[in-house]
């Protein structure tokens, strides 16, 4: 069974449970190593990330939980940090806080301009996504997809995060090929070019198992066809539930493990005693 989850939200951001409740759920699910990763504050107003003034409390609370649960689970302090395509950068505050974390996840959630408070998101709603593509790309989804994966690649090469979050989040509202067809060559070429860049770094791609819980029918991030492409390039993986509630702690872990093994992955990466180590799959 899979023993780790490094993508765990809480009520410090848009999760519904307290950090401690998530930890207790992790223990109950049999995890031995867990990373807490609330959304890092953004440099514009929003209702889904941690507030700047709560960062210190968050760090302190995780310290307390690490001590309290030390005998039963290893806990690590992380954050999910946003990279902005229009800036090709993360925020200055994120750069300051990263050295205080045990690990970091980097992800892209925004479309277009991230200055001012009227920012468009990839994953808020289907209509919001469509509006963002209209506003910044005159409805040309291919141009956006190019920019998105170019951004993912630049982010990984520039910052080499420990974990790349939900690489293909842009498919979240793409049921029945609503915006694009993943099976088409142009799309697959853009994704594999991105993987070529990622493969030059030490960044681990997250197998994000929580997508179906929050948006039924999405599958996992990355999509199944991408996994063999990652193996070809020897790209290391971690496991993340993108858990926003205790129900999401080890959501669809069995299915993910079975599929990874079927494709030929033999190991995933875990933090043990503070260091990243490989863990065989299926043990
Ligand atoms: Zn995310
Ligand atoms: Zn997340």
mmCIF file of N, CA and C in Angstrom, residues 141-229:
data_model
loop_
_atom_site.group_PDB
_atom_site.id
_atom_site.type_symbol
_atom_site.label_atom_id
_atom_site.label_comp_id
_atom_site.label_asym_id
_atom_site.label_seq_id
_atom_site.Cartn_x
_atom_site.Cartn_y
_atom_site.Cartn_z
ATOM 1 N N UNK A 141 -7.628 28.080 -27.208
ATOM 2 C CA UNK A 141 -7.200 27.180 -26.137
ATOM 3 C C UNK A 141 -5.786 26.626 -26.384
ATOM 4 N N UNK A 142 -5.452 26.402 -27.661
ATOM 5 C CA UNK A 142 -4.129 25.832 -27.966
ATOM 6 C C UNK A 142 -3.010 26.772 -27.517
ATOM 7 N N UNK A 143 -3.210 28.060 -27.734
ATOM 8 C CA UNK A 143 -2.173 29.018 -27.336
ATOM 9 C C UNK A 143 -2.017 29.021 -25.820
ATOM 10 N N UNK A 144 -3.158 28.961 -25.123
ATOM 11 C CA UNK A 144 -3.068 28.905 -23.665
ATOM 12 C C UNK A 144 -2.347 27.639 -23.215
ATOM 13 N N UNK A 145 -2.711 26.498 -23.798
ATOM 14 C CA UNK A 145 -2.102 25.225 -23.381
ATOM 15 C C UNK A 145 -0.584 25.262 -23.590
ATOM 16 N N UNK A 146 -0.182 25.872 -24.689
ATOM 17 C CA UNK A 146 1.260 26.030 -24.952
ATOM 18 C C UNK A 146 1.917 26.841 -23.840
ATOM 19 N N UNK A 147 1.289 27.977 -23.511
ATOM 20 C CA UNK A 147 1.822 28.849 -22.451
ATOM 21 C C UNK A 147 1.848 28.136 -21.104
ATOM 22 N N UNK A 148 0.794 27.360 -20.851
ATOM 23 C CA UNK A 148 0.683 26.659 -19.565
ATOM 24 C C UNK A 148 1.842 25.673 -19.385
ATOM 25 N N UNK A 149 2.045 24.811 -20.379
ATOM 26 C CA UNK A 149 3.108 23.806 -20.229
ATOM 27 C C UNK A 149 4.500 24.422 -20.315
ATOM 28 N N UNK A 150 4.611 25.508 -21.069
ATOM 29 C CA UNK A 150 5.880 26.231 -21.112
ATOM 30 C C UNK A 150 6.170 26.782 -19.704
ATOM 31 N N UNK A 151 5.108 27.298 -19.059
ATOM 32 C CA UNK A 151 5.221 27.802 -17.693
ATOM 33 C C UNK A 151 5.607 26.707 -16.712
ATOM 34 N N UNK A 152 4.975 25.551 -16.835
ATOM 35 C CA UNK A 152 5.305 24.418 -15.947
ATOM 36 C C UNK A 152 6.791 24.067 -16.106
ATOM 37 N N UNK A 153 7.226 23.997 -17.371
ATOM 38 C CA UNK A 153 8.622 23.623 -17.631
ATOM 39 C C UNK A 153 9.581 24.678 -17.061
ATOM 40 N N UNK A 154 9.294 25.953 -17.326
ATOM 41 C CA UNK A 154 10.175 27.009 -16.799
ATOM 42 C C UNK A 154 10.197 27.005 -15.277
ATOM 43 N N UNK A 155 9.036 26.817 -14.674
ATOM 44 C CA UNK A 155 8.931 26.770 -13.211
ATOM 45 C C UNK A 155 9.835 25.680 -12.638
ATOM 46 N N UNK A 156 9.754 24.503 -13.234
ATOM 47 C CA UNK A 156 10.531 23.369 -12.711
ATOM 48 C C UNK A 156 12.027 23.599 -12.934
ATOM 49 N N UNK A 157 12.382 24.087 -14.115
ATOM 50 C CA UNK A 157 13.801 24.302 -14.401
ATOM 51 C C UNK A 157 14.371 25.427 -13.530
ATOM 52 N N UNK A 158 13.583 26.494 -13.320
ATOM 53 C CA UNK A 158 14.078 27.641 -12.549
ATOM 54 C C UNK A 158 14.141 27.342 -11.052
ATOM 55 N N UNK A 159 13.079 26.753 -10.508
ATOM 56 C CA UNK A 159 12.997 26.623 -9.043
ATOM 57 C C UNK A 159 13.244 25.201 -8.540
ATOM 58 N N UNK A 160 13.238 24.242 -9.432
ATOM 59 C CA UNK A 160 13.393 22.836 -9.061
ATOM 60 C C UNK A 160 12.652 22.500 -7.769
ATOM 61 N N UNK A 161 11.317 22.676 -7.768
ATOM 62 C CA UNK A 161 10.559 22.342 -6.558
ATOM 63 C C UNK A 161 10.709 20.858 -6.220
ATOM 64 N N UNK A 162 10.463 20.507 -4.962
ATOM 65 C CA UNK A 162 10.514 19.083 -4.603
ATOM 66 C C UNK A 162 9.456 18.323 -5.388
ATOM 67 N N UNK A 163 8.282 18.954 -5.509
ATOM 68 C CA UNK A 163 7.156 18.276 -6.150
ATOM 69 C C UNK A 163 6.469 19.219 -7.141
ATOM 70 N N UNK A 164 6.163 18.688 -8.323
ATOM 71 C CA UNK A 164 5.332 19.430 -9.279
ATOM 72 C C UNK A 164 3.883 18.990 -9.070
ATOM 73 N N UNK A 165 3.002 19.933 -8.732
ATOM 74 C CA UNK A 165 1.604 19.603 -8.444
ATOM 75 C C UNK A 165 0.771 19.461 -9.718
ATOM 76 N N UNK A 166 -0.178 18.556 -9.673
ATOM 77 C CA UNK A 166 -1.169 18.330 -10.747
ATOM 78 C C UNK A 166 -0.755 18.906 -12.104
ATOM 79 N N UNK A 167 0.147 18.197 -12.778
ATOM 80 C CA UNK A 167 0.752 18.710 -14.025
ATOM 81 C C UNK A 167 -0.287 19.100 -15.071
ATOM 82 N N UNK A 168 -1.385 18.316 -15.189
ATOM 83 C CA UNK A 168 -2.365 18.629 -16.238
ATOM 84 C C UNK A 168 -3.707 19.085 -15.659
ATOM 85 N N UNK A 169 -3.621 19.997 -14.709
ATOM 86 C CA UNK A 169 -4.842 20.558 -14.098
ATOM 87 C C UNK A 169 -5.801 21.131 -15.137
ATOM 88 N N UNK A 170 -5.258 21.579 -16.257
ATOM 89 C CA UNK A 170 -6.092 22.215 -17.293
ATOM 90 C C UNK A 170 -7.168 21.293 -17.871
ATOM 91 N N UNK A 171 -7.094 19.989 -17.558
ATOM 92 C CA UNK A 171 -8.143 19.089 -18.077
ATOM 93 C C UNK A 171 -9.324 18.996 -17.109
ATOM 94 N N UNK A 172 -9.274 19.744 -16.000
ATOM 95 C CA UNK A 172 -10.292 19.578 -14.954
ATOM 96 C C UNK A 172 -11.716 19.687 -15.489
ATOM 97 N N UNK A 173 -11.978 20.663 -16.345
ATOM 98 C CA UNK A 173 -13.351 20.849 -16.854
ATOM 99 C C UNK A 173 -13.469 20.457 -18.327
ATOM 100 N N UNK A 174 -12.639 19.493 -18.720
ATOM 101 C CA UNK A 174 -12.581 19.120 -20.133
ATOM 102 C C UNK A 174 -13.369 17.851 -20.457
ATOM 103 N N UNK A 175 -14.401 17.561 -19.647
ATOM 104 C CA UNK A 175 -15.212 16.363 -19.904
ATOM 105 C C UNK A 175 -15.702 16.350 -21.351
ATOM 106 N N UNK A 176 -15.687 15.160 -21.944
ATOM 107 C CA UNK A 176 -16.131 14.983 -23.343
ATOM 108 C C UNK A 176 -15.422 15.952 -24.291
ATOM 109 N N UNK A 177 -14.138 16.189 -24.030
ATOM 110 C CA UNK A 177 -13.322 17.069 -24.887
ATOM 111 C C UNK A 177 -13.961 18.448 -25.035
ATOM 112 N N UNK A 178 -14.491 18.962 -23.972
ATOM 113 C CA UNK A 178 -15.195 20.250 -24.031
ATOM 114 C C UNK A 178 -14.301 21.368 -24.578
ATOM 115 N N UNK A 179 -13.036 21.389 -24.135
ATOM 116 C CA UNK A 179 -12.122 22.449 -24.591
ATOM 117 C C UNK A 179 -11.081 21.953 -25.604
ATOM 118 N N UNK A 180 -10.627 20.726 -25.435
ATOM 119 C CA UNK A 180 -9.585 20.194 -26.336
ATOM 120 C C UNK A 180 -9.601 18.672 -26.257
ATOM 121 N N UNK A 181 -8.909 18.031 -27.185
ATOM 122 C CA UNK A 181 -8.857 16.575 -27.211
ATOM 123 C C UNK A 181 -7.445 16.113 -26.838
ATOM 124 N N UNK A 182 -7.363 15.491 -25.683
ATOM 125 C CA UNK A 182 -6.064 15.031 -25.173
ATOM 126 C C UNK A 182 -5.391 14.005 -26.062
ATOM 127 N N UNK A 183 -6.190 13.331 -26.882
ATOM 128 C CA UNK A 183 -5.615 12.275 -27.727
ATOM 129 C C UNK A 183 -4.961 12.816 -28.985
ATOM 130 N N UNK A 184 -5.117 14.101 -29.213
ATOM 131 C CA UNK A 184 -4.546 14.654 -30.451
ATOM 132 C C UNK A 184 -3.047 14.881 -30.299
ATOM 133 N N UNK A 185 -2.381 14.747 -31.441
ATOM 134 C CA UNK A 185 -0.914 14.797 -31.461
ATOM 135 C C UNK A 185 -0.348 16.113 -30.935
ATOM 136 N N UNK A 186 -0.970 17.221 -31.322
ATOM 137 C CA UNK A 186 -0.433 18.528 -30.916
ATOM 138 C C UNK A 186 -0.380 18.650 -29.391
ATOM 139 N N UNK A 187 -1.443 18.105 -28.725
ATOM 140 C CA UNK A 187 -1.495 18.199 -27.256
ATOM 141 C C UNK A 187 -0.413 17.301 -26.650
ATOM 142 N N UNK A 188 -0.333 16.084 -27.153
ATOM 143 C CA UNK A 188 0.616 15.136 -26.571
ATOM 144 C C UNK A 188 2.056 15.605 -26.782
ATOM 145 N N UNK A 189 2.293 16.274 -27.906
ATOM 146 C CA UNK A 189 3.643 16.788 -28.195
ATOM 147 C C UNK A 189 4.014 17.894 -27.185
ATOM 148 N N UNK A 190 3.058 18.767 -26.894
ATOM 149 C CA UNK A 190 3.323 19.841 -25.929
ATOM 150 C C UNK A 190 3.647 19.233 -24.555
ATOM 151 N N UNK A 191 2.871 18.209 -24.161
ATOM 152 C CA UNK A 191 3.095 17.594 -22.846
ATOM 153 C C UNK A 191 4.445 16.879 -22.807
ATOM 154 N N UNK A 192 4.767 16.122 -23.851
ATOM 155 C CA UNK A 192 6.028 15.371 -23.812
ATOM 156 C C UNK A 192 7.237 16.316 -23.904
ATOM 157 N N UNK A 193 7.101 17.442 -24.603
ATOM 158 C CA UNK A 193 8.192 18.439 -24.596
ATOM 159 C C UNK A 193 8.410 18.963 -23.175
ATOM 160 N N UNK A 194 7.301 19.160 -22.460
ATOM 161 C CA UNK A 194 7.383 19.618 -21.074
ATOM 162 C C UNK A 194 8.087 18.553 -20.217
ATOM 163 N N UNK A 195 7.721 17.288 -20.424
ATOM 164 C CA UNK A 195 8.359 16.201 -19.663
ATOM 165 C C UNK A 195 9.864 16.146 -19.942
ATOM 166 N N UNK A 196 10.248 16.424 -21.198
ATOM 167 C CA UNK A 196 11.682 16.435 -21.530
ATOM 168 C C UNK A 196 12.426 17.437 -20.654
ATOM 169 N N UNK A 197 11.802 18.595 -20.428
ATOM 170 C CA UNK A 197 12.430 19.612 -19.582
ATOM 171 C C UNK A 197 12.480 19.178 -18.127
ATOM 172 N N UNK A 198 11.371 18.635 -17.647
ATOM 173 C CA UNK A 198 11.291 18.200 -16.242
ATOM 174 C C UNK A 198 12.327 17.109 -15.964
ATOM 175 N N UNK A 199 12.522 16.235 -16.957
ATOM 176 C CA UNK A 199 13.439 15.101 -16.774
ATOM 177 C C UNK A 199 14.884 15.546 -16.534
ATOM 178 N N UNK A 200 15.185 16.805 -16.873
ATOM 179 C CA UNK A 200 16.555 17.298 -16.660
ATOM 180 C C UNK A 200 16.760 17.749 -15.218
ATOM 181 N N UNK A 201 15.704 17.748 -14.409
ATOM 182 C CA UNK A 201 15.798 18.243 -13.032
ATOM 183 C C UNK A 201 15.567 17.091 -12.054
ATOM 184 N N UNK A 202 15.626 17.430 -10.767
ATOM 185 C CA UNK A 202 15.357 16.402 -9.749
ATOM 186 C C UNK A 202 13.909 16.435 -9.276
ATOM 187 N N UNK A 203 13.109 17.349 -9.813
ATOM 188 C CA UNK A 203 11.727 17.492 -9.360
ATOM 189 C C UNK A 203 10.923 16.213 -9.590
ATOM 190 N N UNK A 204 10.127 15.871 -8.578
ATOM 191 C CA UNK A 204 9.275 14.693 -8.675
ATOM 192 C C UNK A 204 7.878 15.123 -9.140
ATOM 193 N N UNK A 205 7.320 14.362 -10.050
ATOM 194 C CA UNK A 205 5.949 14.647 -10.478
ATOM 195 C C UNK A 205 4.994 13.943 -9.529
ATOM 196 N N UNK A 206 4.019 14.696 -9.068
ATOM 197 C CA UNK A 206 3.035 14.147 -8.144
ATOM 198 C C UNK A 206 1.991 13.320 -8.879
ATOM 199 N N UNK A 207 1.717 12.132 -8.355
ATOM 200 C CA UNK A 207 0.558 11.364 -8.790
ATOM 201 C C UNK A 207 -0.579 11.852 -7.899
ATOM 202 N N UNK A 208 -1.449 12.662 -8.470
ATOM 203 C CA UNK A 208 -2.491 13.361 -7.714
ATOM 204 C C UNK A 208 -3.781 12.548 -7.803
ATOM 205 N N UNK A 209 -4.128 11.902 -6.693
ATOM 206 C CA UNK A 209 -5.224 10.920 -6.708
ATOM 207 C C UNK A 209 -6.589 11.511 -6.357
ATOM 208 N N UNK A 210 -6.611 12.762 -5.947
ATOM 209 C CA UNK A 210 -7.841 13.312 -5.375
ATOM 210 C C UNK A 210 -8.800 13.941 -6.372
ATOM 211 N N UNK A 211 -8.423 13.976 -7.641
ATOM 212 C CA UNK A 211 -9.201 14.729 -8.627
ATOM 213 C C UNK A 211 -10.660 14.278 -8.711
ATOM 214 N N UNK A 212 -10.882 12.957 -8.734
ATOM 215 C CA UNK A 212 -12.256 12.443 -8.879
ATOM 216 C C UNK A 212 -13.166 12.800 -7.719
ATOM 217 N N UNK A 213 -12.565 12.988 -6.552
ATOM 218 C CA UNK A 213 -13.376 13.314 -5.377
ATOM 219 C C UNK A 213 -13.940 14.721 -5.500
ATOM 220 N N UNK A 214 -13.133 15.623 -6.028
ATOM 221 C CA UNK A 214 -13.548 17.020 -6.106
ATOM 222 C C UNK A 214 -14.285 17.313 -7.404
ATOM 223 N N UNK A 215 -14.013 16.535 -8.437
ATOM 224 C CA UNK A 215 -14.650 16.765 -9.736
ATOM 225 C C UNK A 215 -14.804 15.400 -10.420
ATOM 226 N N UNK A 216 -15.898 14.689 -10.127
ATOM 227 C CA UNK A 216 -16.056 13.304 -10.599
ATOM 228 C C UNK A 216 -15.843 13.155 -12.110
ATOM 229 N N UNK A 217 -15.090 12.128 -12.467
ATOM 230 C CA UNK A 217 -14.872 11.843 -13.884
ATOM 231 C C UNK A 217 -13.569 12.386 -14.448
ATOM 232 N N UNK A 218 -12.864 13.197 -13.672
ATOM 233 C CA UNK A 218 -11.610 13.788 -14.180
ATOM 234 C C UNK A 218 -10.509 12.739 -14.317
ATOM 235 N N UNK A 219 -10.531 11.751 -13.427
ATOM 236 C CA UNK A 219 -9.445 10.760 -13.418
ATOM 237 C C UNK A 219 -8.378 11.188 -12.447
ATOM 238 N N UNK A 220 -7.147 10.972 -12.807
ATOM 239 C CA UNK A 220 -6.021 11.395 -11.962
ATOM 240 C C UNK A 220 -5.214 12.429 -12.718
ATOM 241 N N UNK A 221 -4.415 13.191 -12.006
ATOM 242 C CA UNK A 221 -3.361 13.987 -12.646
ATOM 243 C C UNK A 221 -2.042 13.268 -12.337
ATOM 244 N N UNK A 222 -1.193 12.964 -13.300
ATOM 245 C CA UNK A 222 -1.373 13.131 -14.742
ATOM 246 C C UNK A 222 -2.300 12.058 -15.298
ATOM 247 N N UNK A 223 -2.836 12.340 -16.493
ATOM 248 C CA UNK A 223 -3.668 11.363 -17.202
ATOM 249 C C UNK A 223 -2.890 10.073 -17.443
ATOM 250 N N UNK A 224 -3.632 8.974 -17.576
ATOM 251 C CA UNK A 224 -3.002 7.652 -17.710
ATOM 252 C C UNK A 224 -1.958 7.575 -18.822
ATOM 253 N N UNK A 225 -2.211 8.201 -19.969
ATOM 254 C CA UNK A 225 -1.272 8.054 -21.099
ATOM 255 C C UNK A 225 0.080 8.717 -20.801
ATOM 256 N N UNK A 226 0.099 9.643 -19.854
ATOM 257 C CA UNK A 226 1.350 10.373 -19.544
ATOM 258 C C UNK A 226 2.313 9.522 -18.710
ATOM 259 N N UNK A 227 1.770 8.590 -17.933
ATOM 260 C CA UNK A 227 2.621 7.810 -17.017
ATOM 261 C C UNK A 227 3.735 7.046 -17.767
ATOM 262 N N UNK A 228 3.408 6.269 -18.830
ATOM 263 C CA UNK A 228 4.494 5.593 -19.565
ATOM 264 C C UNK A 228 5.521 6.585 -20.151
ATOM 265 N N UNK A 229 5.056 7.769 -20.529
ATOM 266 C CA UNK A 229 5.990 8.795 -21.048
ATOM 267 C C UNK A 229 6.942 9.258 -19.942
#
